Structure formats: structure tokens, C-alpha cells
Amino acid sequence: MPTTIHDVAVIGGSYAGISAALQLARARKSVLIIDAGARRNRFASHSHGFLGRDGVSPAAIAEEAKAQLLAYPDVVWKDARAVEASGEMDDFTIGDSMGDIFRARRIILAGGVEDILPEIDGLSEQWGINAFSCPYCHGYEMQRGRLAVIATGLMSAQKAIMVSEWGETTLFSNGTFKPQDADRAEFARRNIALHSSLIRRVAGMPGAPVLTLDDGTEAAFDGLFVTPEFRLTNDIHAQLGCTVDPTAIGDIIKVDAMQATNIAGVFACGDAANPMATIAMAVSRGAMAGVATHRSLIMSAASDKAA
Ligand SMILES: Cc1cc2nc3c(=O)[nH]c(=O)nc-3n(C[C@H](O)[C@H](O)[C@H](O)COP(=O)(O)OP(=O)(O)OC[C@H]3O[C@@H](n4cnc5c(N)ncnc54)[C@H](O)[C@@H]3O)c2cc1C
């Protein structure tokens, strides 16, 4: 067991984790970041909607943030996957995929989520190129063109209605969605075409997705949206006893307004704890987690002194 104990271990070193660590490094706390290097947006070449970095590659944003963080001397970065965690506030133990063991007084969970795409031939190859989930992130570039939404379940009506703000929309029910009368009325009001075909294949050059329908017909679009289900990328939260909040498309870690989980000394931020998945949201919640974790360290130091 190592004798060194870090003030904070951050699990996940992307936008949320780096944002949390930055606040702590600036408060002169010792921070360990363990990162497996698989950001959710690694499939996209450009990122949009993050203040000051609109249109920049997702990797460039993360790499610049990491370089700035590593300029602080009390930050240790480990490229690995955290695989186990145990202990309690002021003495957690974390084991990683390389067999190393670390100790930390606090833990911040910032491991994000992974998307579970519907099983359609070609869709995973098109993810981040022609197929996206978030119209705020990628809808503008589709130039008010012809947009397809592939239904994945209950949220599909909402998705098609939202996407229609960005262009002329066709919703493919793909065997997963039966519209109610109210949906049909709203689709008519917004000129959303409803197509009951199954989708056999997704292909196309960047900016020009082509759907092959069940009867072999090809339909060309300027953009494609899908709302996939997602899962948390690891089970560290469960090992520590953190509760989750179910959403319609996947579980997230349950946190309060200060990003604290139900386990004392464990905080969570970013997509792992917020269904509103954008870099701006991840950075914002990460900063809150960093400050809240620092406050928690201050409070326990103060109570140690009083005792
Ligand atoms: C195709 C696509 C395009 C997108 N485009 C945009 C866009 O243009 N603009 C925008 O604002 N948002 C966009 N997003 C959303 C954005 O990717 C996420 O909101 C953002 O990445 C969340 O940041 P995060 O730090 O919470 O998690 P992530 O960026 O997903 O990072 C989590 C990190 O934790 C690591 N990790 C996981 N488990 C462990 C473990 N056990 N041990 C160590 N490390 C671990 C992962 O490997 C990863 O490095 C897009 C998403 C997708 C899928």
C-alpha cells in the first residue's frame, strides 16, 4: 500500500475531469488524474458550441486543457483505466489497469458515458461524421438542409420536433416508435415527414448521408440524427456505493447541486452525472465539482483541528 496520499483522485481526464482538477491544482491541492483516453466525442472532427473554441477539434480542446493543467506541479497524470476503488472519506484506495495502487482523500468520478448505437449496418462508421445526437453541436453545419432522424424509442417524437428547427425533417420509425395522435398533429404542424420503413444501411460521404431502406430504396440527406441509449463507462461508482439516477436512455450518477454523490468524499461530474451532454456543461459541472471537493477538504481539516 503506498504511503503517499493524494488530496484528490480524478477518474476520467477529459473536459469534466480536467476542469475539476484545474480548480484543485489552483487551490494547491495534490491531484491524481487517471485517464483511459476514450472521450465520447472522439469520433467527431470538429466540436461546436463551446465558448471561445467553436469549430475546433475535440482533441485540440482536450490536449490544450491537459497541457495547461500539467503546468501545475502538484498534478500527476496516469494514462490507465481505474478498475477498482474502495475505502472511505480521507482514505480511498484506487487500483488501475496497470496494477498500480493509489490513495486519495477524495474521489471525483468524471468517466463519462458510452453510446450504444442501434444495430444498423454502417451507423457506427458514420457516427461523428454524418450521424450525431446533438443538433446544438452539429445542426448548424447542415445548412437548413434535409435532415433524417432514426427513431430509437420513446424520445423520438421529441427529437424529430427539435431537429426540425434545423431543417426539413423526416422521422424514420425503424420499427421502434408508434406515433400518438398528438405526435402526428405536431409533425403536421412542423412539416415533419414520418416514414415507417426499417433502415437497412447508413452510408455516404461527409455531409451527405444516404439511408438504404428495407425495400432497397436509397434516401439522401444533408444530416442524420439518432438518440442512442448510453451506459456509464465503468463501475467505480457502484464499487463505492454511489446511487444512480435513471433517465429514459441510461443511468447517470446521482449528485446534488454541489456534484456530491451519496457517498461522503465522492463527487461526480460531466456526462457521467448530467444528461445534458456538451463540453460546456461538462466543464461547468467539473468546475463545480472541483470547488466543492476543495470545500470538503477544508471542512474536514477544520473539524480535525477543532477535535
Ligand atoms: C459524436 C459526438 C459529437 C459530439 N460533439 C460535440 C460538440 O460538437 N460540442 C459539444 O459541446 N459536445 C459534443 N459532444 C458531447 C461531448 O462529447 C460530451 O458532452 C463530453 O465529452 C463530456 O465530457 P466528459 O469529460 O464528461 O466525458 P468524456 O469526454 O467522455 O471523457 C471521459 C473520460 O474518462 C475516461 N474514463 C472512463 N472510465 C475510466 C476509468 N475507469 N478510468 C480512467 N479513465 C476513465 C474516458 O476514457 C475519457 O477519457 C459530442 C458527442 C458525440 C458522441
CSV table of C-alpha atoms and ligand atoms in Angstrom, one decimal:
chain,number,residue,atom,x,y,z
A,1,MET,CA,0.0,0.0,0.0
A,2,PRO,CA,1.5,3.4,-1.0
A,3,THR,CA,2.3,5.8,1.8
A,4,THR,CA,1.7,8.9,-0.4
A,5,ILE,CA,-1.9,10.0,-0.3
A,6,HIS,CA,-3.2,12.5,-2.9
A,7,ASP,CA,-5.7,15.1,-1.8
A,8,VAL,CA,-8.0,14.1,-4.8
A,9,ALA,CA,-8.1,11.4,-7.4
A,10,VAL,CA,-10.0,12.3,-10.5
A,11,ILE,CA,-11.1,9.3,-12.6
A,12,GLY,CA,-11.5,10.4,-16.2
A,13,GLY,CA,-9.3,13.1,-17.7
A,14,SER,CA,-11.4,14.8,-20.3
A,15,TYR,CA,-13.3,18.1,-20.2
A,16,ALA,CA,-15.1,17.5,-16.8
A,17,GLY,CA,-12.2,15.8,-15.1
A,18,ILE,CA,-9.6,18.4,-16.2
A,19,SER,CA,-12.0,21.3,-15.3
A,20,ALA,CA,-12.4,19.8,-11.8
A,21,ALA,CA,-8.6,19.2,-11.4
A,22,LEU,CA,-7.8,22.7,-12.5
A,23,GLN,CA,-9.7,24.3,-9.7
A,24,LEU,CA,-8.0,21.9,-7.2
A,25,ALA,CA,-4.5,22.5,-8.6
A,26,ARG,CA,-5.0,26.2,-8.3
A,27,ALA,CA,-6.0,25.7,-4.7
A,28,ARG,CA,-2.6,24.0,-4.3
A,29,LYS,CA,-4.1,20.5,-3.7
A,30,SER,CA,-2.3,17.4,-4.9
A,31,VAL,CA,-4.3,15.8,-7.7
A,32,LEU,CA,-4.0,12.5,-9.4
A,33,ILE,CA,-5.8,12.1,-12.7
A,34,ILE,CA,-6.3,8.6,-14.2
A,35,ASP,CA,-7.5,8.6,-17.7
A,36,ALA,CA,-8.3,5.9,-20.2
A,37,GLY,CA,-8.2,8.3,-23.2
A,38,ALA,CA,-11.6,7.5,-24.8
A,39,ARG,CA,-13.6,10.7,-24.9
A,40,ARG,CA,-17.2,10.4,-26.0
A,41,ASN,CA,-16.7,12.8,-29.0
A,42,ARG,CA,-13.5,11.1,-30.3
A,43,PHE,CA,-15.5,10.2,-33.5
A,44,ALA,CA,-16.1,13.9,-34.5
A,45,SER,CA,-13.5,16.0,-36.3
A,46,HIS,CA,-15.0,19.4,-35.1
A,47,SER,CA,-16.6,20.5,-31.9
A,48,HIS,CA,-19.2,23.3,-31.7
A,49,GLY,CA,-20.9,25.4,-29.1
A,50,PHE,CA,-18.1,25.7,-26.6
A,51,LEU,CA,-17.3,29.4,-25.9
A,52,GLY,CA,-14.1,30.5,-27.4
A,53,ARG,CA,-13.4,27.1,-29.1
A,54,ASP,CA,-16.2,26.9,-31.6
A,55,GLY,CA,-15.3,24.7,-34.6
A,56,VAL,CA,-12.0,23.5,-33.1
A,57,SER,CA,-11.2,19.7,-33.0
A,58,PRO,CA,-12.4,18.0,-29.8
A,59,ALA,CA,-8.9,16.6,-29.3
A,60,ALA,CA,-7.3,20.0,-29.6
A,61,ILE,CA,-9.5,21.4,-26.8
A,62,ALA,CA,-8.7,18.4,-24.5
A,63,GLU,CA,-5.0,18.5,-25.3
A,64,GLU,CA,-4.6,22.2,-24.7
A,65,ALA,CA,-6.5,21.9,-21.4
A,66,LYS,CA,-4.4,19.0,-20.3
A,67,ALA,CA,-1.1,20.8,-21.1
A,68,GLN,CA,-2.3,23.8,-19.1
A,69,LEU,CA,-3.2,21.6,-16.2
A,70,LEU,CA,0.1,19.7,-16.2
A,71,ALA,CA,1.9,23.0,-15.8
A,72,TYR,CA,0.8,22.9,-12.1
A,73,PRO,CA,3.4,21.0,-10.2
A,74,ASP,CA,1.1,19.1,-7.8
A,75,VAL,CA,-0.8,17.3,-10.6
A,76,VAL,CA,0.1,13.7,-11.5
A,77,TRP,CA,-1.4,12.2,-14.7
A,78,LYS,CA,-1.7,8.5,-15.2
A,79,ASP,CA,-2.7,7.0,-18.6
A,80,ALA,CA,-4.6,3.9,-17.4
A,81,ARG,CA,-8.1,2.7,-16.6
A,82,ALA,CA,-9.2,2.8,-12.9
A,83,VAL,CA,-10.6,-0.7,-12.3
A,84,GLU,CA,-11.2,-0.7,-8.6
A,85,ALA,CA,-11.9,1.6,-5.7
A,86,SER,CA,-12.7,1.2,-2.0
A,87,GLY,CA,-12.3,2.9,1.3
A,88,GLU,CA,-13.9,6.0,2.8
A,89,MET,CA,-13.5,9.7,3.0
A,90,ASP,CA,-9.9,10.7,3.8
A,91,ASP,CA,-8.6,7.3,2.8
A,92,PHE,CA,-9.8,5.9,-0.6
A,93,THR,CA,-7.7,3.3,-2.5
A,94,ILE,CA,-7.8,3.1,-6.3
A,95,GLY,CA,-6.3,0.4,-8.4
A,96,ASP,CA,-5.7,0.8,-12.1
A,97,SER,CA,-5.4,-1.4,-15.2
A,98,MET,CA,-1.6,-1.4,-14.9
A,99,GLY,CA,-1.6,-2.9,-11.4
A,100,ASP,CA,-0.7,0.4,-9.7
A,101,ILE,CA,-2.5,1.3,-6.4
A,102,PHE,CA,-3.1,4.9,-5.3
A,103,ARG,CA,-4.5,6.5,-2.2
A,104,ALA,CA,-6.6,9.7,-2.1
A,105,ARG,CA,-8.7,11.7,0.4
A,106,ARG,CA,-11.4,12.4,-2.1
A,107,ILE,CA,-12.6,11.0,-5.4
A,108,ILE,CA,-14.1,12.8,-8.4
A,109,LEU,CA,-15.8,10.5,-10.9
A,110,ALA,CA,-15.6,12.0,-14.4
A,111,GLY,CA,-15.5,8.9,-16.6
A,112,GLY,CA,-18.3,9.9,-18.9
A,113,VAL,CA,-20.7,7.6,-20.7
A,114,GLU,CA,-20.6,5.5,-23.8
A,115,ASP,CA,-23.2,5.5,-26.5
A,116,ILE,CA,-25.0,2.3,-27.5
A,117,LEU,CA,-25.9,2.8,-31.1
A,118,PRO,CA,-28.9,0.9,-32.6
A,119,GLU,CA,-27.7,-2.0,-34.7
A,120,ILE,CA,-27.9,-0.7,-38.2
A,121,ASP,CA,-25.2,-1.6,-40.8
A,122,GLY,CA,-22.8,1.3,-41.3
A,123,LEU,CA,-24.1,3.5,-38.5
A,124,SER,CA,-21.1,3.2,-36.2
A,125,GLU,CA,-18.8,4.1,-39.1
A,126,GLN,CA,-20.9,7.2,-39.8
A,127,TRP,CA,-21.1,8.3,-36.1
A,128,GLY,CA,-19.5,11.7,-35.6
A,129,ILE,CA,-19.2,12.1,-39.4
A,130,ASN,CA,-22.8,12.2,-40.7
A,131,ALA,CA,-24.7,10.9,-37.7
A,132,PHE,CA,-25.0,12.8,-34.5
A,133,SER,CA,-27.1,13.0,-31.4
A,134,CYS,CA,-27.0,16.8,-30.5
A,135,PRO,CA,-28.4,19.3,-33.0
A,136,TYR,CA,-27.0,22.2,-31.0
A,137,CYS,CA,-23.5,20.7,-31.6
A,138,HIS,CA,-23.8,19.8,-35.3
A,139,GLY,CA,-27.1,21.0,-36.7
A,140,TYR,CA,-26.0,24.5,-37.9
A,141,GLU,CA,-23.4,23.0,-40.3
A,142,MET,CA,-26.3,21.1,-42.0
A,143,GLN,CA,-27.3,24.4,-43.6
A,144,ARG,CA,-31.1,24.1,-43.1
A,145,GLY,CA,-30.9,21.0,-45.4
A,146,ARG,CA,-32.8,17.7,-45.4
A,147,LEU,CA,-32.5,16.0,-42.1
A,148,ALA,CA,-33.2,12.4,-41.1
A,149,VAL,CA,-34.0,11.2,-37.6
A,150,ILE,CA,-33.8,7.5,-37.0
A,151,ALA,CA,-36.2,6.7,-34.1
A,152,THR,CA,-34.8,4.7,-31.2
A,153,GLY,CA,-37.8,4.7,-28.9
A,154,LEU,CA,-39.9,7.0,-26.7
A,155,MET,CA,-37.9,10.2,-27.1
A,156,SER,CA,-38.0,10.0,-30.9
A,157,ALA,CA,-41.0,12.4,-31.4
A,158,GLN,CA,-39.3,15.0,-29.2
A,159,LYS,CA,-36.1,14.5,-31.2
A,160,ALA,CA,-37.8,14.9,-34.6
A,161,ILE,CA,-39.6,18.0,-33.3
A,162,MET,CA,-36.4,19.5,-32.1
A,163,VAL,CA,-34.4,18.6,-35.2
A,164,SER,CA,-37.0,20.3,-37.4
A,165,GLU,CA,-35.7,23.6,-36.0
A,166,TRP,CA,-32.5,23.0,-38.1
A,167,GLY,CA,-34.1,21.8,-41.4
A,168,GLU,CA,-36.7,19.8,-43.3
A,169,THR,CA,-37.1,16.7,-41.2
A,170,THR,CA,-38.0,13.1,-41.9
A,171,LEU,CA,-38.5,10.7,-39.0
A,172,PHE,CA,-37.9,7.0,-39.7
A,173,SER,CA,-39.7,5.0,-37.1
A,174,ASN,CA,-37.5,1.9,-37.9
A,175,GLY,CA,-39.8,-0.4,-36.0
A,176,THR,CA,-39.2,1.3,-32.7
A,177,PHE,CA,-41.8,4.1,-32.4
A,178,LYS,CA,-45.6,4.3,-32.8
A,179,PRO,CA,-46.7,8.0,-33.0
A,180,GLN,CA,-49.7,9.1,-30.9
A,181,ASP,CA,-52.4,11.4,-32.4
A,182,ALA,CA,-50.7,14.4,-30.7
A,183,ASP,CA,-47.4,13.5,-32.3
A,184,ARG,CA,-49.0,13.3,-35.7
A,185,ALA,CA,-50.6,16.7,-35.2
A,186,GLU,CA,-47.3,18.2,-34.2
A,187,PHE,CA,-45.5,16.6,-37.1
A,188,ALA,CA,-48.0,18.0,-39.5
A,189,ARG,CA,-47.7,21.5,-38.0
A,190,ARG,CA,-43.9,21.3,-38.4
A,191,ASN,CA,-43.9,19.6,-41.8
A,192,ILE,CA,-42.1,16.6,-40.4
A,193,ALA,CA,-42.5,13.6,-42.7
A,194,LEU,CA,-43.0,10.2,-41.0
A,195,HIS,CA,-41.6,7.1,-42.7
A,196,SER,CA,-42.4,3.7,-41.4
A,197,SER,CA,-39.5,1.9,-43.2
A,198,LEU,CA,-36.9,-0.1,-41.5
A,199,ILE,CA,-33.4,1.2,-42.2
A,200,ARG,CA,-31.1,-1.4,-43.7
A,201,ARG,CA,-27.9,0.6,-44.0
A,202,VAL,CA,-26.3,4.0,-43.4
A,203,ALA,CA,-23.5,5.2,-45.7
A,204,GLY,CA,-22.4,8.4,-47.5
A,205,MET,CA,-19.6,10.9,-47.9
A,206,PRO,CA,-19.2,13.5,-45.2
A,207,GLY,CA,-22.1,15.9,-45.3
A,208,ALA,CA,-24.2,13.6,-47.4
A,209,PRO,CA,-25.6,10.6,-45.5
A,210,VAL,CA,-27.6,8.0,-47.5
A,211,LEU,CA,-30.1,5.7,-45.9
A,212,THR,CA,-30.9,2.4,-47.6
A,213,LEU,CA,-34.4,1.4,-46.7
A,214,ASP,CA,-35.8,-2.1,-46.3
A,215,ASP,CA,-37.2,-2.2,-49.8
A,216,GLY,CA,-33.8,-1.2,-51.2
A,217,THR,CA,-34.7,2.4,-51.9
A,218,GLU,CA,-31.9,4.9,-51.2
A,219,ALA,CA,-32.8,8.2,-49.5
A,220,ALA,CA,-30.2,11.1,-49.5
A,221,PHE,CA,-29.9,13.7,-46.7
A,222,ASP,CA,-27.7,16.5,-45.5
A,223,GLY,CA,-27.6,15.3,-41.9
A,224,LEU,CA,-28.7,12.4,-39.7
A,225,PHE,CA,-29.7,12.4,-36.0
A,226,VAL,CA,-30.1,9.4,-33.6
A,227,THR,CA,-30.6,9.4,-29.9
A,228,PRO,CA,-28.7,6.3,-28.7
A,229,GLU,CA,-29.0,4.8,-25.3
A,230,PHE,CA,-25.9,5.1,-23.2
A,231,ARG,CA,-24.2,3.4,-20.2
A,232,LEU,CA,-21.7,4.6,-17.6
A,233,THR,CA,-18.2,3.8,-18.8
A,234,ASN,CA,-17.1,2.0,-15.7
A,235,ASP,CA,-18.5,0.6,-12.4
A,236,ILE,CA,-16.3,2.5,-9.9
A,237,HIS,CA,-19.4,4.4,-8.7
A,238,ALA,CA,-21.1,1.1,-7.9
A,239,GLN,CA,-18.0,-0.3,-6.1
A,240,LEU,CA,-18.0,2.8,-3.9
A,241,GLY,CA,-21.8,2.6,-3.3
A,242,CYS,CA,-22.9,5.6,-5.2
A,243,THR,CA,-26.6,5.6,-6.3
A,244,VAL,CA,-27.6,6.3,-9.9
A,245,ASP,CA,-30.5,8.3,-11.4
A,246,PRO,CA,-32.3,6.5,-14.3
A,247,THR,CA,-33.0,8.6,-17.4
A,248,ALA,CA,-35.1,7.5,-20.4
A,249,ILE,CA,-31.9,6.5,-22.2
A,250,GLY,CA,-29.4,5.4,-19.5
A,251,ASP,CA,-28.3,5.7,-15.9
A,252,ILE,CA,-26.3,8.6,-14.6
A,253,ILE,CA,-24.6,9.0,-11.2
A,254,LYS,CA,-26.9,10.8,-8.8
A,255,VAL,CA,-25.4,14.1,-7.5
A,256,ASP,CA,-26.7,17.1,-5.6
A,257,ALA,CA,-26.3,20.8,-6.7
A,258,MET,CA,-22.6,20.7,-5.5
A,259,GLN,CA,-21.9,17.5,-7.5
A,260,ALA,CA,-21.7,15.4,-4.3
A,261,THR,CA,-22.8,11.8,-4.5
A,262,ASN,CA,-24.5,10.0,-1.7
A,263,ILE,CA,-21.1,8.7,-0.5
A,264,ALA,CA,-19.1,11.1,1.6
A,265,GLY,CA,-16.0,12.3,-0.1
A,266,VAL,CA,-17.1,11.1,-3.6
A,267,PHE,CA,-18.1,13.7,-6.2
A,268,ALA,CA,-19.2,13.2,-9.9
A,269,CYS,CA,-19.4,15.5,-12.9
A,270,GLY,CA,-19.7,15.6,-16.7
A,271,ASP,CA,-21.8,13.3,-18.8
A,272,ALA,CA,-21.5,10.6,-16.0
A,273,ALA,CA,-23.7,12.8,-13.8
A,274,ASN,CA,-25.6,15.0,-16.3
A,275,PRO,CA,-27.8,14.0,-19.3
A,276,MET,CA,-27.3,17.5,-20.9
A,277,ALA,CA,-24.2,16.3,-22.6
A,278,THR,CA,-22.0,19.0,-24.0
A,279,ILE,CA,-18.5,20.2,-23.4
A,280,ALA,CA,-19.7,23.5,-21.9
A,281,MET,CA,-21.9,21.5,-19.4
A,282,ALA,CA,-19.1,19.1,-18.6
A,283,VAL,CA,-16.6,22.0,-17.9
A,284,SER,CA,-19.2,23.9,-15.8
A,285,ARG,CA,-20.1,20.9,-13.6
A,286,GLY,CA,-16.4,19.9,-13.5
A,287,ALA,CA,-15.5,23.3,-12.1
A,288,MET,CA,-18.3,23.0,-9.5
A,289,ALA,CA,-17.1,19.5,-8.5
A,290,GLY,CA,-13.5,20.8,-8.1
A,291,VAL,CA,-14.6,23.7,-5.9
A,292,ALA,CA,-17.0,21.5,-3.9
A,293,THR,CA,-14.3,18.9,-3.3
A,294,HIS,CA,-11.9,21.6,-2.2
A,295,ARG,CA,-14.5,22.9,0.3
A,296,SER,CA,-15.0,19.4,1.6
A,297,LEU,CA,-11.2,19.1,2.2
A,298,ILE,CA,-11.2,22.5,4.0
A,299,MET,CA,-14.2,21.5,6.2
A,300,SER,CA,-12.6,18.2,7.3
A,301,ALA,CA,-9.3,19.9,8.1
A,302,ALA,CA,-11.2,22.5,10.2
A,303,SER,CA,-13.1,19.8,12.1
A,304,ASP,CA,-9.8,17.8,12.7
A,305,LYS,CA,-8.3,21.0,14.3
A,306,ALA,CA,-11.4,21.5,16.5
A,307,ALA,CA,-11.3,17.9,17.7
B,1,LIG,C1,-20.2,12.2,-32.0
B,1,LIG,C2,-20.3,13.2,-30.9
B,1,LIG,C3,-20.1,14.5,-31.2
B,1,LIG,C4,-20.1,15.5,-30.2
B,1,LIG,N1,-20.0,16.8,-30.5
B,1,LIG,C5,-20.0,17.7,-29.5
B,1,LIG,C6,-19.8,19.1,-29.9
B,1,LIG,O1,-19.6,19.5,-31.0
B,1,LIG,N2,-19.9,20.0,-28.9
B,1,LIG,C7,-20.1,19.6,-27.6
B,1,LIG,O2,-20.1,20.5,-26.7
B,1,LIG,N3,-20.3,18.3,-27.2
B,1,LIG,C8,-20.2,17.4,-28.2
B,1,LIG,N4,-20.4,16.1,-27.8
B,1,LIG,C9,-20.7,15.7,-26.4
B,1,LIG,C10,-19.3,15.6,-25.7
B,1,LIG,O3,-18.5,14.6,-26.3
B,1,LIG,C11,-19.5,15.3,-24.2
B,1,LIG,O4,-20.5,16.1,-23.6
B,1,LIG,C12,-18.2,15.4,-23.4
B,1,LIG,O5,-17.2,14.7,-24.0
B,1,LIG,C13,-18.4,15.1,-21.9
B,1,LIG,O6,-17.2,15.2,-21.3
B,1,LIG,P1,-16.8,14.3,-20.0
B,1,LIG,O7,-15.5,14.8,-19.6
B,1,LIG,O8,-17.9,14.2,-19.1
B,1,LIG,O9,-16.6,12.8,-20.6
B,1,LIG,P2,-15.7,12.3,-21.8
B,1,LIG,O10,-15.3,13.4,-22.7
B,1,LIG,O11,-16.5,11.2,-22.4
B,1,LIG,O12,-14.4,11.7,-21.1
B,1,LIG,C14,-14.5,10.7,-20.1
B,1,LIG,C15,-13.0,10.3,-19.9
B,1,LIG,O13,-13.0,9.4,-18.8
B,1,LIG,C16,-12.2,8.2,-19.2
B,1,LIG,N5,-12.6,7.1,-18.4
B,1,LIG,C17,-13.7,6.4,-18.4
B,1,LIG,N6,-13.7,5.4,-17.5
B,1,LIG,C18,-12.4,5.5,-16.9
B,1,LIG,C19,-11.8,4.7,-15.9
B,1,LIG,N7,-12.4,3.7,-15.3
B,1,LIG,N8,-10.5,5.1,-15.6
B,1,LIG,C20,-9.9,6.1,-16.2
B,1,LIG,N9,-10.5,6.9,-17.1
B,1,LIG,C21,-11.8,6.6,-17.5
B,1,LIG,C22,-12.6,8.1,-20.7
B,1,LIG,O14,-11.6,7.2,-21.3
B,1,LIG,C23,-12.5,9.5,-21.1
B,1,LIG,O15,-11.2,9.9,-21.5
B,1,LIG,C24,-20.4,15.1,-28.8
B,1,LIG,C25,-20.6,13.7,-28.5
B,1,LIG,C26,-20.5,12.8,-29.6
B,1,LIG,C27,-20.8,11.3,-29.2
